[in-house]
mmCIF file of C-alpha atoms and ligand atoms in Angstrom:
data_model
loop_
_atom_site.group_PDB
_atom_site.id
_atom_site.type_symbol
_atom_site.label_atom_id
_atom_site.label_comp_id
_atom_site.label_asym_id
_atom_site.label_seq_id
_atom_site.Cartn_x
_atom_site.Cartn_y
_atom_site.Cartn_z
ATOM 1 C CA MET A 176 19.394 2.058 -35.088
ATOM 2 C CA ILE A 177 17.540 1.597 -31.802
ATOM 3 C CA GLU A 178 14.667 3.953 -30.995
ATOM 4 C CA ALA A 179 15.705 7.535 -30.155
ATOM 5 C CA SER A 180 13.546 7.379 -27.003
ATOM 6 C CA VAL A 181 15.617 4.431 -25.745
ATOM 7 C CA ILE A 182 18.844 6.413 -26.250
ATOM 8 C CA VAL A 183 17.326 9.399 -24.406
ATOM 9 C CA ASP A 184 16.242 7.129 -21.510
ATOM 10 C CA ALA A 185 19.702 5.566 -21.249
ATOM 11 C CA ALA A 186 21.403 8.984 -21.319
ATOM 12 C CA SER A 187 19.089 10.418 -18.667
ATOM 13 C CA ASN A 188 19.659 7.348 -16.490
ATOM 14 C CA ILE A 189 23.435 7.916 -16.661
ATOM 15 C CA LEU A 190 22.934 11.557 -15.700
ATOM 16 C CA ASP A 191 20.518 10.517 -12.900
ATOM 17 C CA ALA A 192 23.081 8.041 -11.617
ATOM 18 C CA ALA A 193 25.123 10.991 -10.445
ATOM 19 C CA ALA A 194 22.069 12.220 -8.540
ATOM 20 C CA LYS A 195 19.640 10.314 -6.280
ATOM 21 C CA ARG A 196 20.427 6.596 -5.714
ATOM 22 C CA ASP A 197 18.110 6.139 -2.733
ATOM 23 C CA LEU A 198 16.757 2.784 -3.997
ATOM 24 C CA ASP A 199 20.193 1.284 -4.615
ATOM 25 C CA GLY A 200 19.920 -2.535 -4.795
ATOM 26 C CA VAL A 201 16.239 -2.608 -3.680
ATOM 27 C CA ALA A 202 14.284 -5.373 -5.483
ATOM 28 C CA LEU A 203 11.041 -3.945 -6.887
ATOM 29 C CA LEU A 204 8.265 -5.658 -8.788
ATOM 30 C CA VAL A 205 6.172 -3.344 -10.961
ATOM 31 C CA THR A 206 3.142 -4.301 -13.061
ATOM 32 C CA ALA A 207 1.955 -2.174 -15.987
ATOM 33 C CA GLY A 208 -0.558 -1.975 -18.780
ATOM 34 C CA PRO A 209 -3.889 -3.667 -19.355
ATOM 35 C CA THR A 210 -4.627 -7.374 -19.481
ATOM 36 C CA HIS A 211 -6.374 -8.970 -22.431
ATOM 37 C CA GLU A 212 -8.867 -11.742 -21.810
ATOM 38 C CA GLU A 213 -9.384 -13.807 -24.948
ATOM 39 C CA LEU A 214 -12.834 -14.673 -26.322
ATOM 40 C CA ASP A 215 -11.437 -16.572 -29.302
ATOM 41 C CA PRO A 216 -8.177 -16.519 -31.312
ATOM 42 C CA VAL A 217 -8.916 -13.040 -32.754
ATOM 43 C CA ARG A 218 -10.927 -11.203 -30.058
ATOM 44 C CA TYR A 219 -10.386 -10.146 -26.464
ATOM 45 C CA LEU A 220 -11.830 -8.052 -23.634
ATOM 46 C CA GLY A 221 -9.433 -5.341 -22.524
ATOM 47 C CA ASN A 222 -9.204 -1.771 -21.264
ATOM 48 C CA ARG A 223 -7.618 1.495 -22.307
ATOM 49 C CA SER A 224 -4.528 1.467 -20.082
ATOM 50 C CA SER A 225 -1.430 2.544 -22.064
ATOM 51 C CA GLY A 226 1.070 1.206 -19.541
ATOM 52 C CA LYS A 227 2.846 4.599 -19.430
ATOM 53 C CA MET A 228 2.499 5.112 -15.653
ATOM 54 C CA GLY A 229 3.859 1.651 -14.803
ATOM 55 C CA PHE A 230 6.728 2.011 -17.285
ATOM 56 C CA ALA A 231 7.548 5.456 -15.822
ATOM 57 C CA LEU A 232 7.697 3.880 -12.336
ATOM 58 C CA ALA A 233 10.005 1.116 -13.612
ATOM 59 C CA ARG A 234 12.224 3.613 -15.464
ATOM 60 C CA ARG A 235 12.533 6.033 -12.529
ATOM 61 C CA ALA A 236 13.055 3.243 -9.969
ATOM 62 C CA ALA A 237 15.880 1.772 -12.066
ATOM 63 C CA ALA A 238 17.404 5.240 -12.429
ATOM 64 C CA ARG A 239 17.361 5.513 -8.608
ATOM 65 C CA GLY A 240 19.263 2.234 -8.324
ATOM 66 C CA ALA A 241 16.473 -0.334 -7.801
ATOM 67 C CA ARG A 242 16.605 -3.818 -9.301
ATOM 68 C CA VAL A 243 13.341 -3.696 -11.180
ATOM 69 C CA THR A 244 11.280 -6.541 -12.646
ATOM 70 C CA LEU A 245 8.475 -5.195 -14.821
ATOM 71 C CA ILE A 246 5.510 -7.492 -15.472
ATOM 72 C CA ALA A 247 3.979 -5.931 -18.570
ATOM 73 C CA GLY A 248 0.575 -6.547 -20.072
ATOM 74 C CA PRO A 249 0.147 -6.135 -23.840
ATOM 75 C CA VAL A 250 1.564 -2.647 -24.610
ATOM 76 C CA SER A 251 3.873 -1.309 -27.289
ATOM 77 C CA LEU A 252 6.401 0.518 -25.119
ATOM 78 C CA PRO A 253 10.205 0.030 -25.078
ATOM 79 C CA THR A 254 11.723 -1.622 -22.019
ATOM 80 C CA PRO A 255 13.398 1.006 -19.799
ATOM 81 C CA PRO A 256 17.167 0.571 -19.521
ATOM 82 C CA GLY A 257 18.341 -1.777 -16.763
ATOM 83 C CA VAL A 258 14.849 -3.226 -16.210
ATOM 84 C CA THR A 259 14.048 -6.969 -16.464
ATOM 85 C CA ARG A 260 10.778 -7.343 -18.380
ATOM 86 C CA VAL A 261 8.326 -10.234 -18.334
ATOM 87 C CA ASP A 262 5.493 -9.981 -20.877
ATOM 88 C CA VAL A 263 2.069 -11.421 -20.028
ATOM 89 C CA THR A 264 -1.353 -11.236 -21.656
ATOM 90 C CA SER A 265 -4.125 -12.194 -19.233
ATOM 91 C CA ALA A 266 -4.911 -11.504 -15.565
ATOM 92 C CA ARG A 267 -4.252 -15.167 -14.835
ATOM 93 C CA GLU A 268 -0.776 -14.982 -16.404
ATOM 94 C CA MET A 269 -0.040 -11.742 -14.537
ATOM 95 C CA HIS A 270 -1.137 -13.381 -11.269
ATOM 96 C CA GLU A 271 1.236 -16.302 -11.885
ATOM 97 C CA ALA A 272 4.140 -14.031 -12.870
ATOM 98 C CA VAL A 273 3.692 -11.826 -9.772
ATOM 99 C CA THR A 274 3.172 -14.593 -7.212
ATOM 100 C CA ALA A 275 6.246 -16.418 -8.560
ATOM 101 C CA ARG A 276 8.341 -13.372 -7.543
ATOM 102 C CA ASP A 277 6.617 -11.493 -4.679
ATOM 103 C CA THR A 278 8.619 -13.086 -1.859
ATOM 104 C CA GLU A 279 11.893 -11.803 -3.377
ATOM 105 C CA ALA A 280 10.632 -8.214 -3.711
ATOM 106 C CA ARG A 281 10.907 -5.439 -1.098
ATOM 107 C CA ALA A 282 7.930 -3.729 -2.737
ATOM 108 C CA VAL A 283 5.300 -4.600 -5.329
ATOM 109 C CA ILE A 284 3.750 -1.709 -7.258
ATOM 110 C CA MET A 285 0.522 -2.794 -8.968
ATOM 111 C CA ALA A 286 0.108 -0.112 -11.643
ATOM 112 C CA ALA A 287 -1.516 -2.560 -14.087
ATOM 113 C CA ALA A 288 -5.185 -2.171 -15.000
ATOM 114 C CA VAL A 289 -6.069 -5.819 -14.441
ATOM 115 C CA ALA A 290 -9.315 -7.008 -16.076
ATOM 116 C CA ASP A 291 -11.680 -8.006 -13.247
ATOM 117 C CA TYR A 292 -13.607 -10.518 -15.369
ATOM 118 C CA ARG A 293 -12.732 -12.905 -18.177
ATOM 119 C CA PRO A 294 -14.927 -14.886 -20.591
ATOM 120 C CA SER A 295 -15.938 -18.188 -18.936
ATOM 121 C CA VAL A 296 -15.210 -19.977 -22.194
ATOM 122 C CA ARG A 297 -12.498 -19.240 -24.774
ATOM 123 C CA ALA A 298 -13.562 -20.562 -28.183
ATOM 124 C CA ALA A 299 -10.786 -22.580 -29.825
ATOM 125 C CA GLU A 300 -11.788 -21.249 -33.248
ATOM 126 C CA LYS A 301 -12.993 -17.831 -34.358
ATOM 127 C CA MET A 302 -16.639 -17.329 -33.339
ATOM 128 C CA LYS A 303 -18.895 -16.948 -36.380
ATOM 129 C CA LYS A 304 -21.798 -14.564 -36.814
ATOM 130 C CA GLY A 305 -25.228 -16.233 -36.471
ATOM 131 C CA GLU A 306 -28.815 -15.119 -37.141
ATOM 132 C CA GLU A 307 -29.309 -13.828 -33.569
ATOM 133 C CA GLN A 308 -29.761 -10.069 -33.029
ATOM 134 C CA SER A 309 -27.929 -10.163 -29.698
ATOM 135 C CA LEU A 310 -25.254 -12.260 -28.081
ATOM 136 C CA ALA A 311 -24.657 -12.785 -24.363
ATOM 137 C CA ILE A 312 -21.186 -13.583 -23.081
ATOM 138 C CA THR A 313 -20.765 -15.112 -19.652
ATOM 139 C CA LEU A 314 -17.856 -13.753 -17.635
ATOM 140 C CA GLU A 315 -16.153 -15.111 -14.538
ATOM 141 C CA LEU A 316 -14.099 -13.312 -11.904
ATOM 142 C CA SER A 317 -10.330 -13.109 -12.422
ATOM 143 C CA PRO A 318 -7.925 -13.450 -9.496
ATOM 144 C CA ASP A 319 -7.485 -10.207 -7.509
ATOM 145 C CA ILE A 320 -3.679 -10.089 -7.567
ATOM 146 C CA LEU A 321 -3.216 -7.256 -5.068
ATOM 147 C CA ALA A 322 -5.657 -8.696 -2.535
ATOM 148 C CA ASP A 323 -3.936 -12.065 -2.948
ATOM 149 C CA LEU A 324 -0.504 -10.495 -2.345
ATOM 150 C CA ALA A 325 -1.843 -8.993 0.896
ATOM 151 C CA ALA A 326 -3.314 -12.391 1.913
ATOM 152 C CA ARG A 327 -0.029 -14.172 1.128
ATOM 153 C CA ARG A 328 1.870 -11.605 3.183
ATOM 154 C CA ARG A 329 -0.537 -12.014 6.113
ATOM 155 C CA ALA A 330 -0.145 -15.839 5.892
ATOM 156 C CA ARG A 331 3.652 -15.442 6.114
ATOM 157 C CA GLY A 332 3.170 -13.157 9.134
ATOM 158 C CA GLY A 333 5.514 -10.494 7.770
ATOM 159 C CA SER A 334 5.401 -6.947 6.448
ATOM 160 C CA THR A 335 7.320 -7.638 3.205
ATOM 161 C CA PRO A 336 6.775 -6.849 0.410
ATOM 162 C CA LEU A 337 5.428 -3.351 0.775
ATOM 163 C CA LEU A 338 2.241 -3.225 -1.346
ATOM 164 C CA VAL A 339 1.291 -0.264 -3.527
ATOM 165 C CA GLY A 340 -2.046 -0.239 -5.356
ATOM 166 C CA PHE A 341 -3.603 2.078 -7.920
ATOM 167 C CA ALA A 342 -7.174 3.291 -8.265
ATOM 168 C CA ALA A 343 -8.377 4.903 -11.493
ATOM 169 C CA GLU A 344 -11.835 6.264 -10.745
ATOM 170 C CA THR A 345 -14.388 8.541 -12.405
ATOM 171 C CA GLY A 346 -15.643 10.878 -9.667
ATOM 172 C CA GLY A 347 -15.757 10.537 -5.849
ATOM 173 C CA LEU A 348 -12.034 9.743 -5.755
ATOM 174 C CA ASP A 349 -11.306 10.302 -2.050
ATOM 175 C CA GLU A 350 -14.168 8.117 -0.837
ATOM 176 C CA LYS A 351 -13.569 5.327 -3.381
ATOM 177 C CA ALA A 352 -9.790 5.322 -2.926
ATOM 178 C CA GLN A 353 -9.975 5.239 0.903
ATOM 179 C CA ALA A 354 -12.397 2.313 0.729
ATOM 180 C CA LYS A 355 -10.145 0.513 -1.777
ATOM 181 C CA LEU A 356 -7.053 1.053 0.401
ATOM 182 C CA GLY A 357 -8.760 -0.791 3.272
ATOM 183 C CA ARG A 358 -10.348 -3.475 1.095
ATOM 184 C CA LYS A 359 -7.110 -4.370 -0.709
ATOM 185 C CA GLY A 360 -4.939 -4.272 2.432
ATOM 186 C CA CYS A 361 -2.129 -2.276 0.768
ATOM 187 C CA ASP A 362 0.292 0.230 2.355
ATOM 188 C CA LEU A 363 -0.072 2.988 -0.213
ATOM 189 C CA LEU A 364 -2.725 3.671 -2.846
ATOM 190 C CA VAL A 365 -2.195 5.958 -5.815
ATOM 191 C CA GLY A 366 -5.517 7.430 -6.913
ATOM 192 C CA ASN A 367 -6.446 9.414 -9.966
ATOM 193 C CA ASP A 368 -9.651 10.592 -11.576
ATOM 194 C CA VAL A 369 -9.454 9.556 -15.218
ATOM 195 C CA SER A 370 -12.361 11.852 -16.140
ATOM 196 C CA GLU A 371 -10.262 14.922 -15.157
ATOM 197 C CA PRO A 372 -8.354 16.894 -17.813
ATOM 198 C CA GLY A 373 -4.676 15.888 -17.761
ATOM 199 C CA SER A 374 -5.327 12.465 -16.182
ATOM 200 C CA ALA A 375 -6.927 10.629 -19.092
ATOM 201 C CA PHE A 376 -5.791 7.166 -20.208
ATOM 202 C CA GLY A 377 -2.880 7.293 -22.651
ATOM 203 C CA GLY A 378 -1.692 10.818 -21.739
ATOM 204 C CA ASP A 379 1.759 11.874 -20.559
ATOM 205 C CA THR A 380 0.529 13.700 -17.453
ATOM 206 C CA ASN A 381 -1.333 12.658 -14.338
ATOM 207 C CA ARG A 382 -2.850 14.313 -11.292
ATOM 208 C CA ILE A 383 -2.509 11.759 -8.518
ATOM 209 C CA THR A 384 -3.483 11.663 -4.849
ATOM 210 C CA LEU A 385 -1.616 9.427 -2.418
ATOM 211 C CA TYR A 386 -3.562 7.527 0.271
ATOM 212 C CA ALA A 387 -1.988 5.693 3.210
ATOM 213 C CA PRO A 388 -3.680 4.049 6.202
ATOM 214 C CA GLY A 389 -4.361 6.562 8.977
ATOM 215 C CA ALA A 390 -3.106 9.570 6.990
ATOM 216 C CA PRO A 391 -5.053 12.335 5.239
ATOM 217 C CA PRO A 392 -5.111 12.208 1.395
ATOM 218 C CA ASP A 393 -2.053 13.852 -0.207
ATOM 219 C CA PRO A 394 -3.195 15.485 -3.472
ATOM 220 C CA LEU A 395 -0.359 16.331 -5.890
ATOM 221 C CA PRO A 396 -0.470 18.886 -8.704
ATOM 222 C CA LEU A 397 -0.625 17.969 -12.403
ATOM 223 C CA LEU A 398 2.724 16.284 -13.150
ATOM 224 C CA THR A 399 4.347 14.393 -15.993
ATOM 225 C CA LYS A 400 4.122 10.635 -15.462
ATOM 226 C CA ASP A 401 7.890 10.536 -14.749
ATOM 227 C CA GLU A 402 7.489 13.247 -12.077
ATOM 228 C CA ALA A 403 4.454 11.473 -10.602
ATOM 229 C CA ALA A 404 6.452 8.215 -10.567
ATOM 230 C CA ASP A 405 9.241 9.941 -8.615
ATOM 231 C CA ARG A 406 6.742 11.224 -6.033
ATOM 232 C CA VAL A 407 5.344 7.713 -5.572
ATOM 233 C CA LEU A 408 8.893 6.325 -5.264
ATOM 234 C CA ASP A 409 9.735 9.024 -2.669
ATOM 235 C CA ARG A 410 6.942 7.546 -0.511
ATOM 236 C CA VAL A 411 8.062 3.976 -1.213
ATOM 237 C CA ALA A 412 11.660 4.847 -0.263
ATOM 238 C CA ALA A 413 10.457 6.489 2.968
ATOM 239 C CA LEU A 414 8.240 3.503 3.857
ATOM 240 C CA LEU A 415 11.224 1.206 3.247
ATOM 241 C CA GLY A 416 13.291 3.373 5.593
ATOM 242 C CA ARG A 417 15.682 4.535 2.834
HETATM 243 N N1 LIG B 24 -5.951 -5.315 -9.157
HETATM 244 C C1 LIG B 24 -5.440 -6.584 -9.077
HETATM 245 N N2 LIG B 24 -6.160 -7.644 -9.553
HETATM 246 C C2 LIG B 24 -7.389 -7.468 -10.080
HETATM 247 C C3 LIG B 24 -7.933 -6.160 -10.173
HETATM 248 C C4 LIG B 24 -7.182 -5.100 -9.690
HETATM 249 O O1 LIG B 24 -4.325 -6.742 -8.572
HETATM 250 N N3 LIG B 24 -8.051 -8.528 -10.547
HETATM 251 C C5 LIG B 24 -5.144 -4.193 -8.622
HETATM 252 C C6 LIG B 24 -4.806 -3.112 -9.621
HETATM 253 O O2 LIG B 24 -3.551 -3.373 -10.213
HETATM 254 C C7 LIG B 24 -4.768 -1.881 -8.775
HETATM 255 C C8 LIG B 24 -5.775 -2.163 -7.662
HETATM 256 O O3 LIG B 24 -5.937 -3.578 -7.631
HETATM 257 O O4 LIG B 24 -3.509 -1.681 -8.183
HETATM 258 C C9 LIG B 24 -7.107 -1.533 -7.843
HETATM 259 O O5 LIG B 24 -7.638 -1.920 -9.083
HETATM 260 P P1 LIG B 24 -9.124 -1.533 -9.465
HETATM 261 O O6 LIG B 24 -9.471 -2.117 -10.781
HETATM 262 O O7 LIG B 24 -9.293 -0.054 -9.300
HETATM 263 O O8 LIG B 24 -9.901 -2.244 -8.272
HETATM 264 P P2 LIG B 24 -11.078 -3.250 -8.199
HETATM 265 O O9 LIG B 24 -10.934 -4.011 -6.940
HETATM 266 O O10 LIG B 24 -11.140 -4.015 -9.467
HETATM 267 O O11 LIG B 24 -12.314 -2.317 -8.027
HETATM 268 P P3 LIG B 24 -13.294 -1.644 -9.090
HETATM 269 O O12 LIG B 24 -12.822 -2.044 -10.463
HETATM 270 O O13 LIG B 24 -14.622 -2.183 -8.739
HETATM 271 O O14 LIG B 24 -13.139 -0.179 -8.822
#
């Protein structure tokens, strides 16, 4: 039998179909989860993203009628019904998967926690323990996918796709998120403070604040990730003139 959660998702999508279909036919690209940057065949650098927020966005967007492609980092979550999933491991693979599809999307939602740095060298065989008491690993910068999407859009001279970024911070959220919004060149930034109760990595709730250029921050109450996803999609739908 398939997972009960998959049956519940499919049933709630059918029920939702009778309700809001404000993203009917809209092509959306959503990224989710962490990326893993391999050191050798058995070890990697990663982060604690569960992928739940990105999957909630994909699930709710599909329920509202969008044609969703979900680029997923390494997570163990079932694919939401009606969503096309592409699995990737590293930031480099995610960059390739996203830039192969961004021109077909009306909006790209970058919910993934992309690793900023990767090991400069990946050992072909498992690294063995030596006599040394410490070990230094050299890292190099990974591509900044969101900033690249904004640059590609500028180069095409258009306003499509709409770009939505995320910022998971620990303290000073408003200041850091506003700066990130400008630096990344996106149209909407979803900020949260992961040190706050209810917004920790891996949980089912999130307290998000929405930031848009020229607008005051819009702090939302503590919501389930599905509810938070719907609030983000409300803004996306409005920005797309739906
Ligand atoms: N992001 C990306 N590519 C990267 C790093 C981040 O596309 N290499 C995206 C994330 O998916 C997110 C947004 O950029 O939507 C902000 O990610 P974040 O890690 O908070 O931003 P950084 O620029 O890496 O800043 P810092 O880690 O220093 O806060």
